[in-house]
Amino acid sequence: MDESARPRRMAPVPGSSGEPAGPTAEDLLVRVAKGDERAFDALYDRLAGPVLGLVRRVLRDAAQSEEVTQEVMVELWRTATRYSPERGSALNWAMTLAHRRAVDRVRSARASSDREVKATFEAARARPFDEVAEAVAARWERSQVRRCLTTLTELQRESVLLAYYQGYTYREVSEVLQTPHGTIKTRLRDGLIRLRDCLGVTA
């Protein structure tokens, strides 16, 4: 399909109440794959609200959430030919794309500034495992801390930075990473212990 000809909506459309009339989202997505722009307009109205809701729960920033929602809808337009109703509902497919995009945005923002790493440990003073986090902050040496962060597993690092830089609760970290609540607590504990040992801090 001609992507450049696709009319661009300026803002996400809130989800409507009640069951929508007419074709299903699956039918609309199949028609979008054939280049049907009217079908895309209808699909946009059907899915933009739920997509925006999911993205906002992850990012908690209105402007970024609208931007990511637009990216998701553009991706739906561009990749509609890959969709098959046998693989699941159009809504689930859109929500999977939305979650992936939102988490990618969180990771990108987290890696963009050295200050984010330092803030991780400063914010930790008022959270569980205070004695470890405060000791790490007191012994702050940027190059050493950055090196020690690389010794964590990817899952430990994601959990620590979401909780201590972004200020997410355990339950919110669990939702973003789609990981059980108890596992998140274990990752945070093990990650902070590994940082403590790497930095030579005595708790």
Short mmCIF file of C-alpha atoms in Angstrom, two decimals:
data_model
loop_
_atom_site.label_atom_id
_atom_site.label_comp_id
_atom_site.label_asym_id
_atom_site.label_seq_id
_atom_site.Cartn_x
_atom_site.Cartn_y
_atom_site.Cartn_z
CA MET A 1 0.00 0.00 0.00
CA ASP A 2 1.09 3.61 -0.53
CA GLU A 3 2.16 4.71 2.97
CA SER A 4 2.73 8.33 1.92
CA ALA A 5 -0.92 8.67 0.93
CA ARG A 6 -2.21 7.62 4.33
CA PRO A 7 -4.12 10.54 5.98
CA ARG A 8 -2.70 11.21 9.43
CA ARG A 9 -4.99 11.79 12.39
CA MET A 10 -3.78 14.54 14.66
CA ALA A 11 -4.75 12.99 18.00
CA PRO A 12 -5.87 9.61 19.36
CA VAL A 13 -9.60 9.07 19.47
CA PRO A 14 -11.04 8.03 22.86
CA GLY A 15 -12.62 4.61 22.93
CA SER A 16 -16.37 4.62 22.46
CA SER A 17 -18.75 3.09 24.96
CA GLY A 18 -20.72 0.00 24.12
CA GLU A 19 -20.14 -2.46 21.33
CA PRO A 20 -19.20 -0.88 17.99
CA ALA A 21 -21.54 -1.52 15.08
CA GLY A 22 -20.44 -2.73 11.68
CA PRO A 23 -17.35 -4.76 10.76
CA THR A 24 -15.18 -6.26 13.46
CA ALA A 25 -11.69 -4.92 14.11
CA GLU A 26 -10.36 -8.10 12.51
CA ASP A 27 -12.37 -7.44 9.35
CA LEU A 28 -11.16 -3.85 9.28
CA LEU A 29 -7.52 -4.85 9.65
CA VAL A 30 -7.80 -7.30 6.77
CA ARG A 31 -9.24 -4.46 4.65
CA VAL A 32 -6.45 -2.13 5.79
CA ALA A 33 -3.95 -4.68 4.51
CA LYS A 34 -5.51 -4.15 1.07
CA GLY A 35 -5.00 -0.38 1.32
CA ASP A 36 -8.52 0.60 2.41
CA GLU A 37 -8.09 4.00 4.07
CA ARG A 38 -11.69 4.22 5.24
CA ALA A 39 -11.23 0.92 7.00
CA PHE A 40 -8.13 2.35 8.69
CA ASP A 41 -10.09 5.39 9.89
CA ALA A 42 -12.66 3.06 11.44
CA LEU A 43 -9.94 0.87 12.92
CA TYR A 44 -8.22 3.93 14.37
CA ASP A 45 -11.44 4.98 16.10
CA ARG A 46 -11.84 1.44 17.43
CA LEU A 47 -8.30 0.84 18.75
CA ALA A 48 -6.64 4.20 19.52
CA GLY A 49 -8.42 4.54 22.87
CA PRO A 50 -7.38 1.16 24.31
CA VAL A 51 -3.85 1.57 22.92
CA LEU A 52 -3.50 5.01 24.52
CA GLY A 53 -4.76 3.66 27.84
CA LEU A 54 -2.14 0.90 27.90
CA VAL A 55 0.69 3.21 26.83
CA ARG A 56 -0.21 5.78 29.50
CA ARG A 57 -0.11 3.12 32.21
CA VAL A 58 3.47 2.33 31.19
CA LEU A 59 4.83 5.82 30.43
CA ARG A 60 2.70 7.95 32.79
CA ASP A 61 3.35 10.96 30.56
CA ALA A 62 0.51 12.35 28.44
CA ALA A 63 2.59 13.86 25.63
CA GLN A 64 4.84 10.83 25.22
CA SER A 65 1.86 8.51 25.43
CA GLU A 66 0.09 10.26 22.56
CA GLU A 67 3.30 10.19 20.51
CA VAL A 68 3.80 6.46 21.10
CA THR A 69 0.12 5.79 20.33
CA GLN A 70 0.60 7.51 16.97
CA GLU A 71 3.64 5.32 16.33
CA VAL A 72 1.62 2.20 17.12
CA MET A 73 -1.19 3.20 14.77
CA VAL A 74 1.31 3.95 11.99
CA GLU A 75 2.87 0.55 12.60
CA LEU A 76 -0.57 -1.07 12.29
CA TRP A 77 -1.05 0.68 8.94
CA ARG A 78 2.38 -0.37 7.67
CA THR A 79 2.28 -3.97 8.88
CA ALA A 80 -1.38 -4.82 8.35
CA THR A 81 -0.43 -7.31 5.66
CA ARG A 82 1.29 -9.45 8.31
CA TYR A 83 -1.88 -9.86 10.32
CA SER A 84 -3.94 -13.03 10.11
CA PRO A 85 -7.19 -13.48 12.11
CA GLU A 86 -6.06 -17.02 12.94
CA ARG A 87 -3.22 -15.55 15.03
CA GLY A 88 -5.55 -13.73 17.42
CA SER A 89 -7.73 -10.67 17.72
CA ALA A 90 -6.81 -7.33 16.18
CA LEU A 91 -7.04 -5.73 19.63
CA ASN A 92 -4.57 -8.16 21.18
CA TRP A 93 -2.19 -7.64 18.28
CA ALA A 94 -2.41 -3.86 18.65
CA MET A 95 -1.92 -4.07 22.43
CA THR A 96 1.16 -6.26 21.97
CA LEU A 97 2.65 -3.65 19.62
CA ALA A 98 1.71 -0.90 22.08
CA HIS A 99 3.32 -2.60 25.07
CA ARG A 100 6.52 -3.26 23.12
CA ARG A 101 6.72 0.35 21.93
CA ALA A 102 6.02 1.76 25.39
CA VAL A 103 8.65 -0.41 27.09
CA ASP A 104 11.16 0.49 24.37
CA ARG A 105 10.48 4.17 25.08
CA VAL A 106 11.08 3.63 28.80
CA ARG A 107 14.36 1.85 28.09
CA SER A 108 15.49 4.54 25.65
CA ALA A 109 14.75 7.35 28.08
CA ARG A 110 16.47 5.46 30.87
CA ALA A 111 19.68 5.10 28.87
CA SER A 112 19.82 8.65 27.52
CA SER A 113 21.49 10.42 30.46
CA ASP A 114 24.13 9.63 33.03
CA ARG A 115 22.11 11.63 35.54
CA GLU A 116 19.45 8.97 35.46
CA VAL A 117 21.85 6.43 36.91
CA LYS A 118 22.87 8.72 39.78
CA ALA A 119 19.22 9.56 40.50
CA THR A 120 18.52 5.86 40.84
CA PHE A 121 20.54 5.70 44.03
CA GLU A 122 19.52 9.09 45.40
CA ALA A 123 15.85 8.14 45.08
CA ALA A 124 16.54 4.82 46.78
CA ARG A 125 16.95 6.46 50.20
CA ALA A 126 13.22 6.44 50.89
CA ARG A 127 12.59 2.94 49.54
CA PRO A 128 13.22 -0.64 50.72
CA PHE A 129 16.86 -1.73 51.09
CA ASP A 130 17.74 1.80 52.23
CA GLU A 131 20.97 0.78 53.91
CA VAL A 132 22.37 -0.58 50.63
CA ALA A 133 21.09 2.23 48.40
CA GLU A 134 22.33 4.99 50.73
CA ALA A 135 25.75 3.42 50.97
CA VAL A 136 25.93 3.20 47.17
CA ALA A 137 24.89 6.86 46.82
CA ALA A 138 27.46 7.92 49.44
CA ARG A 139 30.23 6.12 47.54
CA TRP A 140 29.13 7.52 44.21
CA GLU A 141 31.74 7.33 41.46
CA ARG A 142 30.09 7.56 38.10
CA SER A 143 32.43 5.37 36.10
CA GLN A 144 32.50 2.70 38.80
CA VAL A 145 28.73 2.65 39.22
CA ARG A 146 28.18 2.45 35.48
CA ARG A 147 30.63 -0.42 35.29
CA CYS A 148 28.89 -2.21 38.15
CA LEU A 149 25.49 -1.75 36.51
CA THR A 150 26.78 -3.75 33.56
CA THR A 151 27.38 -6.70 35.90
CA LEU A 152 23.66 -7.02 36.58
CA THR A 153 21.47 -9.20 34.45
CA GLU A 154 19.26 -7.29 32.04
CA LEU A 155 16.21 -8.14 34.13
CA GLN A 156 17.85 -6.97 37.37
CA ARG A 157 18.97 -3.71 35.75
CA GLU A 158 15.51 -3.03 34.29
CA SER A 159 13.85 -3.63 37.64
CA VAL A 160 16.30 -1.49 39.61
CA LEU A 161 16.18 1.47 37.24
CA LEU A 162 12.40 1.42 36.89
CA ALA A 163 11.91 1.28 40.67
CA TYR A 164 14.58 3.73 41.78
CA TYR A 165 14.82 6.18 38.90
CA GLN A 166 11.29 6.15 37.53
CA GLY A 167 9.77 5.84 41.00
CA TYR A 168 7.58 2.90 40.04
CA THR A 169 6.10 0.72 42.76
CA TYR A 170 6.81 -3.01 42.78
CA ARG A 171 3.37 -3.64 41.33
CA GLU A 172 3.91 -1.12 38.52
CA VAL A 173 7.32 -2.58 37.69
CA SER A 174 5.64 -5.98 37.62
CA GLU A 175 3.05 -4.68 35.13
CA VAL A 176 5.57 -2.95 32.85
CA LEU A 177 7.88 -5.97 32.70
CA GLN A 178 5.00 -8.46 32.73
CA THR A 179 6.66 -10.37 35.56
CA PRO A 180 5.19 -11.70 38.84
CA HIS A 181 5.26 -9.29 41.81
CA GLY A 182 7.38 -11.61 43.94
CA THR A 183 9.95 -12.03 41.18
CA ILE A 184 10.34 -8.24 40.93
CA LYS A 185 11.12 -8.01 44.67
CA THR A 186 13.74 -10.73 44.29
CA ARG A 187 15.33 -8.97 41.30
CA LEU A 188 15.56 -5.69 43.16
CA ARG A 189 17.08 -7.29 46.24
CA ASP A 190 19.58 -9.34 44.27
CA GLY A 191 20.45 -6.42 42.00
CA LEU A 192 21.18 -4.06 44.90
CA ILE A 193 23.22 -6.73 46.68
CA ARG A 194 25.28 -7.30 43.54
CA LEU A 195 25.86 -3.54 43.19
CA ARG A 196 26.88 -3.34 46.84
CA ASP A 197 29.40 -6.13 46.42
CA CYS A 198 30.76 -4.72 43.17
CA LEU A 199 31.28 -1.29 44.76
CA GLY A 200 32.79 -2.73 47.91
CA VAL A 201 30.09 -1.18 50.09
CA THR A 202 29.37 -2.68 53.49
CA ALA A 203 25.65 -2.69 54.23
#
